[in-house]
Coordinates of N, CA and C in Angstrom, one line a residue:
X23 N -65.6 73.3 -7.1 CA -64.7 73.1 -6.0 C -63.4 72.6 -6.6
X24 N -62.4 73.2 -5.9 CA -60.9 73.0 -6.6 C -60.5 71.4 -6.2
X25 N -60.1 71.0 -7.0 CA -59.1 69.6 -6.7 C -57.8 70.2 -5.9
X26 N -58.0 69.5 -5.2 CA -56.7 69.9 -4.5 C -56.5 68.8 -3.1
X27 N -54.9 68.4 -2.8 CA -54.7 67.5 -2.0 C -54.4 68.3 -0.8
X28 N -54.8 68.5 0.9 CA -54.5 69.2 1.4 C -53.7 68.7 2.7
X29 N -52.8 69.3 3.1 CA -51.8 68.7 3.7 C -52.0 69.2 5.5
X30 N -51.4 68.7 6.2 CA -51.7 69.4 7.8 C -51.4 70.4 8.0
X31 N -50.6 71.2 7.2 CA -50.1 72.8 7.5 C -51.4 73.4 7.0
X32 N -52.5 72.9 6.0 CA -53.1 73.6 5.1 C -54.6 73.8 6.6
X33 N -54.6 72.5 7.3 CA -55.7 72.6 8.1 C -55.7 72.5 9.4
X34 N -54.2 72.2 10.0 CA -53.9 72.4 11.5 C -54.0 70.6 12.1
X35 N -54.2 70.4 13.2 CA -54.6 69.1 13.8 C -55.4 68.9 15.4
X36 N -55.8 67.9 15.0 CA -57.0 67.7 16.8 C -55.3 67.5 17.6
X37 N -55.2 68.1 18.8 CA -54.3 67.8 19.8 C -54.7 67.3 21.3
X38 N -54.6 65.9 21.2 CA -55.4 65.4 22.8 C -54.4 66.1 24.0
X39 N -55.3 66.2 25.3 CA -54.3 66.8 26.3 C -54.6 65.9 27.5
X40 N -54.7 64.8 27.5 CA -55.3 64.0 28.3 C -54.6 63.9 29.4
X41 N -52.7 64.1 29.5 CA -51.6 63.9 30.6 C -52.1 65.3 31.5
X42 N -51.8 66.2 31.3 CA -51.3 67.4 32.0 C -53.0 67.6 33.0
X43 N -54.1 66.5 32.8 CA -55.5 66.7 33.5 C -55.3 65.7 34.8
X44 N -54.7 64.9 34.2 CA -54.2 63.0 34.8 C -53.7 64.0 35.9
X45 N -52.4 64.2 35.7 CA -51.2 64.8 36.4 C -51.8 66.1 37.9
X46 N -52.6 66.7 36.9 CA -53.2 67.7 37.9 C -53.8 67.2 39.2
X47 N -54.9 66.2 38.5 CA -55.9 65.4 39.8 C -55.1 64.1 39.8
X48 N -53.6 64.1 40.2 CA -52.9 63.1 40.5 C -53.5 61.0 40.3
X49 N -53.6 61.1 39.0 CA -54.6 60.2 38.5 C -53.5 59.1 37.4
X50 N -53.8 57.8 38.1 CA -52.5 56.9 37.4 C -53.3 56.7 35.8
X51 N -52.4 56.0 34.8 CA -53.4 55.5 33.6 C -53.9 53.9 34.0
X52 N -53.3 53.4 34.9 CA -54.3 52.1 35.4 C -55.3 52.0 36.2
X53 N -55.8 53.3 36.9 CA -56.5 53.7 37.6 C -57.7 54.3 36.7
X54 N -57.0 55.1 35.4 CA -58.4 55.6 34.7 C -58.7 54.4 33.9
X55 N -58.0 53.5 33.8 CA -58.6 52.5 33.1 C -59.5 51.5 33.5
X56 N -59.0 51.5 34.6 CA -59.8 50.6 35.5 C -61.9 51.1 35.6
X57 N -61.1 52.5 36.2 CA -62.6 53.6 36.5 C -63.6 53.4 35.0
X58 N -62.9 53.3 34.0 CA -63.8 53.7 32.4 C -63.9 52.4 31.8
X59 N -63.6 51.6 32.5 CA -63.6 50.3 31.8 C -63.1 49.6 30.7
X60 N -61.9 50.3 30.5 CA -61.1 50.0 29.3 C -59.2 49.3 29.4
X61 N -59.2 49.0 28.3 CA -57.7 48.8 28.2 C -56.7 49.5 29.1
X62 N -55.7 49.3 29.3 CA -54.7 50.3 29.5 C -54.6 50.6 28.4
X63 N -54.2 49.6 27.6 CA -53.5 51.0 26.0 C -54.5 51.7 25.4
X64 N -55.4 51.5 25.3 CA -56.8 52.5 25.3 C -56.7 53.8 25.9
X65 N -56.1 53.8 27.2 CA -55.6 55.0 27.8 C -54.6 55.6 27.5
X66 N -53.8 54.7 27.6 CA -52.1 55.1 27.3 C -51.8 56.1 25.7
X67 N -52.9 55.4 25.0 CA -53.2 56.6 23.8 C -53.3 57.6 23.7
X68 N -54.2 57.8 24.9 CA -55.3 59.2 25.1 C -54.4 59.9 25.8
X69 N -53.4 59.2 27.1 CA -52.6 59.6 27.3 C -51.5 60.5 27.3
X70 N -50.8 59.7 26.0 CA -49.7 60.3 25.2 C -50.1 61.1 24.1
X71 N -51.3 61.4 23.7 CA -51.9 62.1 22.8 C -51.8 61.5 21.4
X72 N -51.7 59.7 20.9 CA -51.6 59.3 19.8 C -53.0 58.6 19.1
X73 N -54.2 58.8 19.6 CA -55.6 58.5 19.6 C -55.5 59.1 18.1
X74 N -55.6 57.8 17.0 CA -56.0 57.6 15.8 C -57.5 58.2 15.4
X75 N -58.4 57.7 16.1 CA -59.9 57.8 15.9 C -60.7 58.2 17.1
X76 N -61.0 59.0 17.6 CA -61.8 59.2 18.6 C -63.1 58.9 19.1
X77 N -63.1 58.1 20.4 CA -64.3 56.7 20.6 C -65.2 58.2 20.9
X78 N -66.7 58.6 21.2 CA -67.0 59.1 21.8 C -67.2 58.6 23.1
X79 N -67.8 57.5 23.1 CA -68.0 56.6 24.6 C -66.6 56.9 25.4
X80 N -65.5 56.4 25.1 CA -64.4 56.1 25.7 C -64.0 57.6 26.4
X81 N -64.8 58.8 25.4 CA -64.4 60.3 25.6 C -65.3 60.8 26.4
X82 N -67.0 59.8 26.8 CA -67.5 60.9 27.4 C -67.2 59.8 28.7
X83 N -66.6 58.7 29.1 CA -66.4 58.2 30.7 C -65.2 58.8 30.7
X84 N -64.1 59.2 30.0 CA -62.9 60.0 31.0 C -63.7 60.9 31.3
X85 N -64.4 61.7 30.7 CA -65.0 62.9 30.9 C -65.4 62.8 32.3
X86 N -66.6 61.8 32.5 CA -67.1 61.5 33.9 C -66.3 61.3 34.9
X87 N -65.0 60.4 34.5 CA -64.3 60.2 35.6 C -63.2 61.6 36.5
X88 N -62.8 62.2 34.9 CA -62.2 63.0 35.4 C -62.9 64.3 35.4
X89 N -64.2 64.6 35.8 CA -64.9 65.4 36.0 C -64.4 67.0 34.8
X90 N -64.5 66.7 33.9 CA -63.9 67.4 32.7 C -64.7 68.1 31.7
X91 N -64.4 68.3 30.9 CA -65.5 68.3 29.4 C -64.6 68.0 28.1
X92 N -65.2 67.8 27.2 CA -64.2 67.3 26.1 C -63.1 68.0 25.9
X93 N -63.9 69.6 25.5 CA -62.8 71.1 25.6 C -61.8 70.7 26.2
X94 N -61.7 70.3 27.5 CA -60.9 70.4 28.0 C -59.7 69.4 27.7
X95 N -59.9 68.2 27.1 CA -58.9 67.0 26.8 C -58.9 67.3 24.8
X96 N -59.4 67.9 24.7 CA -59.2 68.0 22.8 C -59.5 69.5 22.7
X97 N -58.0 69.4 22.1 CA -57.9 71.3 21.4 C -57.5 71.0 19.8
X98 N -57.9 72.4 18.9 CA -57.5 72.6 17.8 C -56.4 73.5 17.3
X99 N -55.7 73.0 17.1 CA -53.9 73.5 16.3 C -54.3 73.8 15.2
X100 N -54.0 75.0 14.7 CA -54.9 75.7 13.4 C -53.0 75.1 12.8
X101 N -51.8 75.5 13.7 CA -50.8 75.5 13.5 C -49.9 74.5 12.3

């Protein structure tokens, strides 16, 4: 296996899409936070798409709340 340091061009990045779902089913971020039992800024993350580490729990109650599937809130950017 080569040494080698690989950089985000080399492997793309997870891109959350969590606003443009909110937005559709007219859904506040103090309202999904309330519904999933979390922080606001817990949402406000997922929100703005700056989610460091991805909770699964925290991913499968949006899911539930906003009647969704992961697919649908996490894409891959080969880009």
């Amino acid at each position: 296996m080569e040494n080698r340091i690989y950089t985000i061009n080399d492997y793309g990045k997870i891109v959350i899409q969590l606003k443009p779902i909110m937005e559709e089913k007219n859904i506040s971020r103090n309202y999904l936070a309330r519904s999933i039992n979390a922080r606001f800024e817990v949402v406000d993350k997922w929100y703005n798409g700056t989610v460091e580490k991805i909770d699964a729990d925290v991913l499968a109650r949006i899911c539930y709340v906003l009647e969704c599937t992961p697919g649908d809130i996490i894409k891959y950017d080969r880009t």
